[in-house]
Short mmCIF file of C-alpha atoms in Angstrom, two decimals:
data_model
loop_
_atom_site.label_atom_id
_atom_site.label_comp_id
_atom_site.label_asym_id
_atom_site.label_seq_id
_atom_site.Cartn_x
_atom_site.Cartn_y
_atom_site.Cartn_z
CA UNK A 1 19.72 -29.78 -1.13
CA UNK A 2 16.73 -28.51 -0.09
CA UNK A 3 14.39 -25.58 -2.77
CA UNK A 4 13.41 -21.94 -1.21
CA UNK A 5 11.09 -20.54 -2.97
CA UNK A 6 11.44 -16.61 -3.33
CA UNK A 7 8.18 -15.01 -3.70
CA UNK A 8 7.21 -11.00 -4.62
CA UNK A 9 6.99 -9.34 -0.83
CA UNK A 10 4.18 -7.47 0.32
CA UNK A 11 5.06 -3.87 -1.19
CA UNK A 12 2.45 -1.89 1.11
CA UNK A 13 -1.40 -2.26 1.70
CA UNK A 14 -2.32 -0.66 -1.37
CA UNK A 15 0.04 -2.48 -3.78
CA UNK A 16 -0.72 -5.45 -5.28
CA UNK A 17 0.84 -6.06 -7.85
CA UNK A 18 4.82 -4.95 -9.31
CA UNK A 19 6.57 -5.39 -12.75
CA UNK A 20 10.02 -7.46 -13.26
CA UNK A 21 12.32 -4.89 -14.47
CA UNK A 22 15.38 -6.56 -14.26
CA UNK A 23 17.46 -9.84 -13.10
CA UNK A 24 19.98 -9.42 -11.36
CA UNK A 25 21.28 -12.69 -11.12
CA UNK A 26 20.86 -16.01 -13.20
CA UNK A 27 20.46 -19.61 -13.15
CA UNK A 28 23.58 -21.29 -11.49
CA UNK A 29 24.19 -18.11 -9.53
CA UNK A 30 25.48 -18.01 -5.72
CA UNK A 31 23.25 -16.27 -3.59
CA UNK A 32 23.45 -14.80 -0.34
CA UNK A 33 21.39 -14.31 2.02
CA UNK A 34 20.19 -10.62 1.65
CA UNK A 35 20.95 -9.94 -1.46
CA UNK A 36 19.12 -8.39 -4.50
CA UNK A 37 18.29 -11.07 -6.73
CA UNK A 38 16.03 -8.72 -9.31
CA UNK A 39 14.47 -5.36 -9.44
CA UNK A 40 10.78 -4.31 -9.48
CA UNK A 41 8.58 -1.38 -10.12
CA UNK A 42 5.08 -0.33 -9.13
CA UNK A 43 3.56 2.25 -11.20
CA UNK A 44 5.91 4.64 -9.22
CA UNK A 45 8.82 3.59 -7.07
CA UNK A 46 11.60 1.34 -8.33
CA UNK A 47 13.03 -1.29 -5.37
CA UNK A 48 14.93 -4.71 -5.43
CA UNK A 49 13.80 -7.82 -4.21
CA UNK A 50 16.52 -9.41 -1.62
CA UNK A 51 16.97 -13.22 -1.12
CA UNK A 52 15.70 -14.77 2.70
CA UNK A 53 18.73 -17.27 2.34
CA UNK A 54 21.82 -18.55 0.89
CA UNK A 55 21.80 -20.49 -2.34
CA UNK A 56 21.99 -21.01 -5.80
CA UNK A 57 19.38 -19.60 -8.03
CA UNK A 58 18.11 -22.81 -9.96
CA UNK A 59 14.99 -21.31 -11.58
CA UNK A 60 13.50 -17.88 -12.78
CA UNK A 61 9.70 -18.45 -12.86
CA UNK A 62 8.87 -14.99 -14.87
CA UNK A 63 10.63 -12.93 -17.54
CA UNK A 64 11.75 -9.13 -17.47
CA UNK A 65 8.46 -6.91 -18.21
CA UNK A 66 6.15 -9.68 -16.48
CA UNK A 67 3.97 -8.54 -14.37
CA UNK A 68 3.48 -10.60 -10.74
CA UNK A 69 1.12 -10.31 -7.99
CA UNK A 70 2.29 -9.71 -4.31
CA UNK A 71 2.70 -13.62 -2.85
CA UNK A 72 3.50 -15.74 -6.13
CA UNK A 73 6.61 -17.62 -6.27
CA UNK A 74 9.47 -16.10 -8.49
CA UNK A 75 12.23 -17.79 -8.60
CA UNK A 76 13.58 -21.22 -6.65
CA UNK A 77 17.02 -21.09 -4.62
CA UNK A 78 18.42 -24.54 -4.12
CA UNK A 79 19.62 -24.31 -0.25
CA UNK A 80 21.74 -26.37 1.83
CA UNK A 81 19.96 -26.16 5.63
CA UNK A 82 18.59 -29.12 5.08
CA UNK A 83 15.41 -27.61 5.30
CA UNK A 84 12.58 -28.63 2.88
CA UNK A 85 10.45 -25.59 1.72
CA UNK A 86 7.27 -27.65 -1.01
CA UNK A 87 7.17 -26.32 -3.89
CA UNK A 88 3.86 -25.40 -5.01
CA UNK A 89 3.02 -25.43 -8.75
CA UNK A 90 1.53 -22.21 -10.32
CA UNK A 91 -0.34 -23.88 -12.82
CA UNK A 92 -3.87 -25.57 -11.98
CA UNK A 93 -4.20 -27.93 -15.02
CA UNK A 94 -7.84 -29.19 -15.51
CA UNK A 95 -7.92 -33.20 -16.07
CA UNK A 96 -8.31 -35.32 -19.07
CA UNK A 97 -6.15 -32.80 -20.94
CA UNK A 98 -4.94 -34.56 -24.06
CA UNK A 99 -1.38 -35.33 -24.54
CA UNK A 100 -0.82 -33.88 -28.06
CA UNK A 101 -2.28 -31.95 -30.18
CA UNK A 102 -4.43 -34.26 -33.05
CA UNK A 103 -3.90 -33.68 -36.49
CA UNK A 104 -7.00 -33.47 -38.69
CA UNK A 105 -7.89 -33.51 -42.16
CA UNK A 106 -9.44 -30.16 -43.34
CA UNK A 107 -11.91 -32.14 -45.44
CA UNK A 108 -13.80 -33.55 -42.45
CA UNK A 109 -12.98 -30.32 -40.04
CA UNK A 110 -15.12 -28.72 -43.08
CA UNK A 111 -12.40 -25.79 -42.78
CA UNK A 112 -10.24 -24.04 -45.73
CA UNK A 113 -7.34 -23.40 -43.42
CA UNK A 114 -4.25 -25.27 -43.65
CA UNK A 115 -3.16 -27.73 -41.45
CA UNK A 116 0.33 -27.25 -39.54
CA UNK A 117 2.56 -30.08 -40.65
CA UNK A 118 4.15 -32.18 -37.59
CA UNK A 119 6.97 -29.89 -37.73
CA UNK A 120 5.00 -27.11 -36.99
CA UNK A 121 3.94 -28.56 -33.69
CA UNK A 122 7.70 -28.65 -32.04
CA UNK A 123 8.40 -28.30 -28.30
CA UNK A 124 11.00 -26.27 -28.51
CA UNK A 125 9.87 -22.91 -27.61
CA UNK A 126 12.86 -20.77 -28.53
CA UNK A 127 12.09 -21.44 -31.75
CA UNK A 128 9.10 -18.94 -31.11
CA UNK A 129 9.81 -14.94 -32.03
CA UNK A 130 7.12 -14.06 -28.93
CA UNK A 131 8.05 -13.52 -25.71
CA UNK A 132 7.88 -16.32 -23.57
CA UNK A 133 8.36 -16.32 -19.73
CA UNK A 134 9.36 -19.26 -18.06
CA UNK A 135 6.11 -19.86 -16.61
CA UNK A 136 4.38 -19.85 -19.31
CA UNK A 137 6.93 -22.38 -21.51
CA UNK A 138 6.86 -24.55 -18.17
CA UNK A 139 2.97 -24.87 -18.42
CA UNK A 140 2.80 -25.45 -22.29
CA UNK A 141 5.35 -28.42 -21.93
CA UNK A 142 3.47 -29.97 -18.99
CA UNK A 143 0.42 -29.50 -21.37
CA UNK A 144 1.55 -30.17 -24.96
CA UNK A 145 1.03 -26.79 -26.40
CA UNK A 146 3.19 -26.90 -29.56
CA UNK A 147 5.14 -23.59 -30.50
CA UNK A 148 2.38 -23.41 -33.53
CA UNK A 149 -0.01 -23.47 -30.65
CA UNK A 150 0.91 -20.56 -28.93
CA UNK A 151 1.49 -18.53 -31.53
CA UNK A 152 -2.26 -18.76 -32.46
CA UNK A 153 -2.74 -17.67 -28.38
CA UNK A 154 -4.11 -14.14 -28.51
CA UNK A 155 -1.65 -12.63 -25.44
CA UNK A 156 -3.45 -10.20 -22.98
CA UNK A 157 0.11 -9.23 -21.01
CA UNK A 158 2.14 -5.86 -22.02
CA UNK A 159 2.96 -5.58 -26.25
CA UNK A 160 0.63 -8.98 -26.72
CA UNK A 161 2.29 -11.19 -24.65
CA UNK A 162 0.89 -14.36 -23.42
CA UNK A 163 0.50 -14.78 -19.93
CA UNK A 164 -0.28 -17.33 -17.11
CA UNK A 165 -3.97 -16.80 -17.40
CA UNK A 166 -4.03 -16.75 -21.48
CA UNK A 167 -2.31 -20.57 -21.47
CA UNK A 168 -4.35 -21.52 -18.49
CA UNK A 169 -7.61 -20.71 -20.71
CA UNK A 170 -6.30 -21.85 -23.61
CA UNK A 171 -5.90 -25.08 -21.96
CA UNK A 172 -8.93 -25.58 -20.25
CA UNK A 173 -10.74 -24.77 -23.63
CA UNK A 174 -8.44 -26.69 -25.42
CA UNK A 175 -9.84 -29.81 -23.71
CA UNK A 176 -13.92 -29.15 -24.78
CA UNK A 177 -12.73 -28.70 -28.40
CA UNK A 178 -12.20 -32.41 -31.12
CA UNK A 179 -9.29 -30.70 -32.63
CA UNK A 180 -6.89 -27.92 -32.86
CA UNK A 181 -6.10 -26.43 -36.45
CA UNK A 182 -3.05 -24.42 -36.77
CA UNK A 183 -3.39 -21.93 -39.73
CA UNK A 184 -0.39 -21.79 -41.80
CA UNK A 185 -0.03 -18.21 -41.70
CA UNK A 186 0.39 -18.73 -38.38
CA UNK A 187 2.89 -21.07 -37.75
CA UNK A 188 4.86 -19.23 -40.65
CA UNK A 189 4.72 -15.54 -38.14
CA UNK A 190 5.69 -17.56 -35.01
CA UNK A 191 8.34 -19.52 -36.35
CA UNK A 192 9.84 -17.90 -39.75
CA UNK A 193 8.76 -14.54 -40.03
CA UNK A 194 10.37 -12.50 -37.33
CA UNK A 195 7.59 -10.26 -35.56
CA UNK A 196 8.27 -6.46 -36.46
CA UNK A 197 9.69 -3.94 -34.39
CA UNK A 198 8.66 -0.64 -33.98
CA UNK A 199 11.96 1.34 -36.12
CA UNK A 200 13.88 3.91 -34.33
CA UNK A 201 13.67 7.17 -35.42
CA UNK A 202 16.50 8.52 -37.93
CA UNK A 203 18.03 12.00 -37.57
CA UNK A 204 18.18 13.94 -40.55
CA UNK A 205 21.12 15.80 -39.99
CA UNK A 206 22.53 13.19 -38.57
CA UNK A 207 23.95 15.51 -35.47
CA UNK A 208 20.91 15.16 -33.32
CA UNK A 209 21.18 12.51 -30.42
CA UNK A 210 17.89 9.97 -30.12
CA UNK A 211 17.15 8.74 -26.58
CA UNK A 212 14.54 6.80 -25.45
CA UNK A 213 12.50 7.63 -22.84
CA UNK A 214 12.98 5.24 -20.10
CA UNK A 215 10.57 3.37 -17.94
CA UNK A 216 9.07 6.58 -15.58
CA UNK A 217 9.67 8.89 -18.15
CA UNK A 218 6.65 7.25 -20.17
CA UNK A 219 4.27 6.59 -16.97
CA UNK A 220 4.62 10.68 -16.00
CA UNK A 221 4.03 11.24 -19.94
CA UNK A 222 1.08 8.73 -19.75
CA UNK A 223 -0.07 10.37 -16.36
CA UNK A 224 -0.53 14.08 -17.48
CA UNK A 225 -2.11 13.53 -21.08
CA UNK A 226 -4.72 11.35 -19.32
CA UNK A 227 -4.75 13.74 -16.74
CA UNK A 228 -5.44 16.65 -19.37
CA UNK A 229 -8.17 14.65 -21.07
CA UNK A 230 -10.15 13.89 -18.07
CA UNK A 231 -9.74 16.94 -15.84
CA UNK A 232 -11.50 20.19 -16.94
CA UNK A 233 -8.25 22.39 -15.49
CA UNK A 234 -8.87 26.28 -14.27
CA UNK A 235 -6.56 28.39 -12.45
CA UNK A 236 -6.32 31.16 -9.56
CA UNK A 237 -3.42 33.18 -8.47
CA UNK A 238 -2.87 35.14 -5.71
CA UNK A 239 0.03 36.89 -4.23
CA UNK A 240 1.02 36.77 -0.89
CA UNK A 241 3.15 38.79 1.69
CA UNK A 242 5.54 36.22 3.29
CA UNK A 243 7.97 38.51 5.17
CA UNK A 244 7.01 37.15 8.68
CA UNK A 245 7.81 33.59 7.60
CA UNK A 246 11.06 34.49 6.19
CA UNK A 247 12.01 36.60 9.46
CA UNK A 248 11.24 33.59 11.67
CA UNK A 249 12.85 31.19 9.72
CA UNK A 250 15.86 33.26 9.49
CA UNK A 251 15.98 33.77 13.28
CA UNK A 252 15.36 29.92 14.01
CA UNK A 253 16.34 28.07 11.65
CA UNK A 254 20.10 27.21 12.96
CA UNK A 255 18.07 26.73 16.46
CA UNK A 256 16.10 23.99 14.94
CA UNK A 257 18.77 22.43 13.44
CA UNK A 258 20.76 21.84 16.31
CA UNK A 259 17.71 20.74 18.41
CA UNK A 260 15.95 18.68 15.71
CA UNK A 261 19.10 17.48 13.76
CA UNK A 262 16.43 18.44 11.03
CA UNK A 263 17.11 21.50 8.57
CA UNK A 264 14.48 24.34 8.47
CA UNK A 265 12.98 24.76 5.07
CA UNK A 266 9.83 26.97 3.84
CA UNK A 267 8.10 23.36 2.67
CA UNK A 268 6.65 22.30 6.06
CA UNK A 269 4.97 26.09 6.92
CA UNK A 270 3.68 26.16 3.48
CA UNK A 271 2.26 22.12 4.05
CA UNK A 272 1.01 23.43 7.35
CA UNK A 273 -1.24 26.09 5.91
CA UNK A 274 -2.42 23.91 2.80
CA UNK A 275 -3.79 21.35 5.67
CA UNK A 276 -5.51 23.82 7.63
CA UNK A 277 -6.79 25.27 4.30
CA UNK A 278 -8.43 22.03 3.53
CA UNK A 279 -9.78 21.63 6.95
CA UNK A 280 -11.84 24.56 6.59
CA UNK A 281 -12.74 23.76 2.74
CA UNK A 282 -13.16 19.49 2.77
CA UNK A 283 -14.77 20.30 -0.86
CA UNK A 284 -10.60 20.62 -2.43
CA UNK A 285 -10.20 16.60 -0.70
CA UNK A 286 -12.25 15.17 -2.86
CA UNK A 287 -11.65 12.58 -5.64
CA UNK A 288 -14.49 11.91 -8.54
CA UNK A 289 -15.21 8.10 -9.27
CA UNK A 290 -17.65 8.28 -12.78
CA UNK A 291 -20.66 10.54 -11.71
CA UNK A 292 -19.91 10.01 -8.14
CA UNK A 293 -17.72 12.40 -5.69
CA UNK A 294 -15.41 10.48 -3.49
CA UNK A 295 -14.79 12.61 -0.11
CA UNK A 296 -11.88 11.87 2.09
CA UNK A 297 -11.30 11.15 5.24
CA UNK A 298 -7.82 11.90 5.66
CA UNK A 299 -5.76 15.03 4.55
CA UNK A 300 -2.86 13.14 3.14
CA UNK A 301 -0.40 15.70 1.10
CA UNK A 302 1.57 14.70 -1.64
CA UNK A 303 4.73 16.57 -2.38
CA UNK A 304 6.04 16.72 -5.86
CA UNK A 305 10.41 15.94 -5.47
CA UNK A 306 12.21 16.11 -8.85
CA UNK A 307 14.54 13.26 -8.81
CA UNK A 308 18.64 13.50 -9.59
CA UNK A 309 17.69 11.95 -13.23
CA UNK A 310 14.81 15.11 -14.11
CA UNK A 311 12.15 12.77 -13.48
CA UNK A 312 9.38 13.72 -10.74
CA UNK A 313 7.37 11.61 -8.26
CA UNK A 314 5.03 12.73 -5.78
CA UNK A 315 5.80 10.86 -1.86
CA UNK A 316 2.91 11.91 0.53
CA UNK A 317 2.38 13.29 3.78
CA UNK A 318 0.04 11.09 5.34
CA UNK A 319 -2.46 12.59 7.79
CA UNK A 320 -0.95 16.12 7.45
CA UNK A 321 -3.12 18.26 9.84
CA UNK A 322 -2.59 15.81 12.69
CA UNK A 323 1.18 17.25 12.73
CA UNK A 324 2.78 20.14 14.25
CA UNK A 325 5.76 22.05 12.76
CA UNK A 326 8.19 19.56 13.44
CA UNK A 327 6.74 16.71 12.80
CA UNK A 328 5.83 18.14 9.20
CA UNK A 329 9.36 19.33 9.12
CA UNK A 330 10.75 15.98 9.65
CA UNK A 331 8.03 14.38 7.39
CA UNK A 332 8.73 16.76 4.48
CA UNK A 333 12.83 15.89 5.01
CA UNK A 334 12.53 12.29 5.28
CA UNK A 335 10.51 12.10 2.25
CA UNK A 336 12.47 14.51 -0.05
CA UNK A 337 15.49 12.42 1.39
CA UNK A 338 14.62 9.03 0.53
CA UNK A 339 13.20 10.44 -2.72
CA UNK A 340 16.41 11.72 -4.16
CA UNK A 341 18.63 8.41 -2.53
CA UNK A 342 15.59 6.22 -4.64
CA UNK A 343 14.65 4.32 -1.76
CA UNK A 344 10.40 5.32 -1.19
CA UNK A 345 8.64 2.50 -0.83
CA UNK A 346 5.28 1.87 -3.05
CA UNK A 347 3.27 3.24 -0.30
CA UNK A 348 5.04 5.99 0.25
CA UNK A 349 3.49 7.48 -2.88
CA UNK A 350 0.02 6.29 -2.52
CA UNK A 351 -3.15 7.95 -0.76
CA UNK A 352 -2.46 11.26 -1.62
CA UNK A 353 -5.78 13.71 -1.39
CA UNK A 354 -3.87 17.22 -2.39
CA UNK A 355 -0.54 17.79 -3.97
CA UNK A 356 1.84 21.02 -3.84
CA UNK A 357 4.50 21.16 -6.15
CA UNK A 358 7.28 24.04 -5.64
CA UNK A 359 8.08 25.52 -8.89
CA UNK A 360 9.97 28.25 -6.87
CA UNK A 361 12.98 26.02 -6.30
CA UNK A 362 13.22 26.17 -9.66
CA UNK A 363 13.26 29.96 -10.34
CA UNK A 364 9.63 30.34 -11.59
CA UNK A 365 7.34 33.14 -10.37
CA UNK A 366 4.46 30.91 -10.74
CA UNK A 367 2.96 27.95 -12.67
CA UNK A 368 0.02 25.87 -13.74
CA UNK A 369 0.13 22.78 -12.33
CA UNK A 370 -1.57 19.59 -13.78
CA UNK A 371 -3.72 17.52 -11.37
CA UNK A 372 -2.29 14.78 -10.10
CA UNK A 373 -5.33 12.13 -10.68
CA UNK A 374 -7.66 11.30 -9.05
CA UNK A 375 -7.38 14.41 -7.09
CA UNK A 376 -9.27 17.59 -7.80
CA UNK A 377 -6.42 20.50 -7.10
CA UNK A 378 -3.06 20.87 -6.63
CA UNK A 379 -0.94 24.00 -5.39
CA UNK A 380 1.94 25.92 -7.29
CA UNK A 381 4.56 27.72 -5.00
CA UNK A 382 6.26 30.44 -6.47
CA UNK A 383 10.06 31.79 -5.40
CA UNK A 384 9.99 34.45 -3.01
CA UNK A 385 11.25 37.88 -3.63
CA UNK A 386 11.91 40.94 -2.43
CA UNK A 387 8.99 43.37 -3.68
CA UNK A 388 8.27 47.24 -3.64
CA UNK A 389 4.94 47.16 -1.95
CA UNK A 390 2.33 49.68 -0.23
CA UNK A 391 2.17 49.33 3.34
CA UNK A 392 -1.42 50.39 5.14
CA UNK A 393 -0.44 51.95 8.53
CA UNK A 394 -2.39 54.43 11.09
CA UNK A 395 -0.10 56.83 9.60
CA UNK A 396 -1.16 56.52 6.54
CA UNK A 397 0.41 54.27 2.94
CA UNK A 398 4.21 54.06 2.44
CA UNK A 399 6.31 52.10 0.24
CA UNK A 400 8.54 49.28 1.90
CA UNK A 401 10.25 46.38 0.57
CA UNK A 402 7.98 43.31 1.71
CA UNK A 403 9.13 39.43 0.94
CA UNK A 404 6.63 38.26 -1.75
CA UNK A 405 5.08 35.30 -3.54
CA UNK A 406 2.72 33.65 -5.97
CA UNK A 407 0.40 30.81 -5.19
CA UNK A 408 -1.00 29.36 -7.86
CA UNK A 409 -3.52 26.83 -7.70
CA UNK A 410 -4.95 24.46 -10.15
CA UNK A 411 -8.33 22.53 -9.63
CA UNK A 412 -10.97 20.68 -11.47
CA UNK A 413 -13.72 22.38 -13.03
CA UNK A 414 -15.98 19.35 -13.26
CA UNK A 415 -16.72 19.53 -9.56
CA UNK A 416 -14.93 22.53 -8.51
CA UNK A 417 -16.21 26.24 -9.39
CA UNK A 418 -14.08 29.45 -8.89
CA UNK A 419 -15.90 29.71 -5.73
CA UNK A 420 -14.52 27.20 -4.45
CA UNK A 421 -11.15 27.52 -5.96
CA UNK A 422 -10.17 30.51 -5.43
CA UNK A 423 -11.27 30.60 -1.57
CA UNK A 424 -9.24 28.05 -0.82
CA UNK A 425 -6.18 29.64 -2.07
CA UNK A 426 -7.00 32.77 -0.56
CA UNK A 427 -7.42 30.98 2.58
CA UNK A 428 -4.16 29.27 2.47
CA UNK A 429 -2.52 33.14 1.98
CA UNK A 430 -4.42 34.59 4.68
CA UNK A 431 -3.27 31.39 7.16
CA UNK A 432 0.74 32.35 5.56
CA UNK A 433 0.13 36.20 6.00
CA UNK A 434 -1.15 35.96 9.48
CA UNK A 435 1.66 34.10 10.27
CA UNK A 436 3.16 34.90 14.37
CA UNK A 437 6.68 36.38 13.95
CA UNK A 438 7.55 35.52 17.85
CA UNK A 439 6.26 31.82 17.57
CA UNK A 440 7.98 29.31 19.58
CA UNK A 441 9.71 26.68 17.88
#
């Protein structure tokens, strides 16, 4: 039998790093070759990590909720091709570590603190009430580190958990140091008293149903408050005579279809606009960094696409401006596609420079957006309607019914006046208004 080891793919240039979210298989588990053996998340896209081989899964390296960087080994898949893949250990332990942990007397330590009996110092990790990965229990056996041990080991990793990095340190300190003395109050929370848990709230009228936000839920909730606390966020509106785009699009849109096996929507003539807006105003595609303004390079567009489950996320357009019509078109519905079907990739949602958001899909007139950090403004589609409006001829003012809408754009006061602001918006309506009723597809 020969041992495949299954490391965390490269996720995209700009992702480093993913969290375990779930296992889907176990130890002593056939394997094929292409299949998921666990699920990961970035800090926005959820994906599955597929075996490169046939197998049976003989070890699982990290835990659910550990975090791993993009190249370390997690998990070995005992093969049969006769093929030898080395194994390379994750943990670098320094030498002339000591086999066990000495027991001193407090007396000549010159400490008050009790000293953990030899009981306190077992091996046998599941005897702990922390969270330990695999890794981390595979490192503290090679080492020595008693269950008393770690639970003096002040975790850095999500809720206090002890990671690769905290044993590693522990360890190489360990070695510098005459003697390790457990505290009794420690041993007793590792090993007796069971660590609290946050309680569950209670209903009082016992009708109401309690849910728990789940894993995105709490990163978009985390992602506006900060957003809010760090972005000074103003607001300008302006409305804006669309009937030329919906005439077109009504006249080509079945056209397009059939030629571009792509449907029509208003999305990519909106996107269009926004990245000739920012062309002529590169003060909106900026980012702020401290006291320093960040200007981009490329007018990447992030679209916000609610998701079948409520939730939103934000893939983006990259190097919008450089497209025509239908390659935004096909951009937009690839995107909003693989969105919905919950297979973006991590760097599908990274880069962004501007966002629009189309609360008009929705019903809503307009909105105020909140900045999608660390960019400075983000644009608010309204839903179109038919409007009483005056129309300016050489004839003279007459009421007609026009096709109308709200934009309504948010940006950030610290480094973005009204000026600013609202000419870019207005610019964006006057590129939508002047829109050619007879262009070609």
């Amino acid at each position: 039998m020969a041992r495949f080891e299954l490391k965390l793919p490269k996720m995209g240039e700009s992702v480093a790093e993913a969290t375990i979210t779930n296992w889907l298989k176990e130890v002593g588990d056939n394997i094929e070759a292409d299949e998921a053996v666990l699920e990961i998340a970035t800090d926005k896209v959820d994906s599955e990590v597929p075996s490169e081989v046939s197998g049976i899964l003989v070890e699982q390296l990290f835990g659910k909720d550990d975090l791993v960087q993009v190249g370390q080994t997690i998990a070995i898949i005992e093969t049969e091709d006769g093929v030898l893949v080395p194994i390379v250990k994750e943990t670098v332990a320094p030498e002339g570590i000591a086999e066990v942990t000495k027991m001193v007397n407090p007396e000549a330590s010159g400490s008050n603190e009790s000293v953990a009996t030899p009981a306190d110092l077992s091996s046998d990790y599941s005897e702990s009430e922390k969270f330990l990965s695999p890794l981390v229990k595979n490192i503290a056996k090679e080492e020595g580190v008693s269950v008393a041990e770690l639970a003096a080991i002040s975790g850095t990793g999500k809720e206090g958990r002890v990671t690769k990095n905290d044993i590693l340190e522990y360890v190489k300190n360990r070695t510098s140091q005459p003697a390790f003395v457990v505290p009794v109050a420690a041993v007793q929370k590792s090993v007796a008293v069971p660590a609290a848990q946050k309680a569950a709230p209670v209903s009082v009228s016992g009708g109401d149903e309690i849910i728990e936000m789940d894993r995105m839920r709490k990163l978009i909730a985390g992602y506006m408050v900060a957003s809010v606390q760090t972005s000074a966020h103003v607001q300008s509106f302006i409305e804006v005579d669309v009937t030329n785009i919906v005439k077109w699009r009504e006249k080509n849109k079945v056209a397009f279809e059939k030629r571009e096996g792509e449907k029509l929507t208003y999305t990519p003539i909106f996107m269009e606009a926004v990245a000739k807006a920012i062309k002529d105003f590169p003060g909106m595609n900026i980012s702020v960094d401290g006291d320093y303004i960040i200007k981009k390079k490329n007018i990447n567009l992030g679209m916000a696409a609610s998701l079948p489950n409520g939730n939103l996320i934000v893939p983006v357009i990259k190097n919008a401006d450089q497209l025509n019509l239908v390659g935004m078109a096909k951009a937009v519905n690839d995107l909003g596609g693989r969105a919905k079907a919950g297979k973006l990739k991590p760097d599908d949602t990274q880069g962004g420079t501007y966002t629009v958001t189309n609360v008009g899909t929705f019903g809503s007139v307009f909105g105020t957006p909140i900045l999608n950090q660390p960019q400075v403004g983000i644009l608010a589609l309204g839903a179109i309607r038919k409007m009483p409006a005056v129309i300016e001829t050489p004839e003279g003012d007459f009421i007609g019914i026009r096709q109308k809408m709200f934009l309504s754009h948010s940006y950030d006061h610290r480094v973005v006046d009204g000026a600013l602001g609202g000419s870019f918006v207005k610019r964006v309506a006057e590129y939508l208004e002047a829109f050619d009723v007879n262009r070609d597809l």
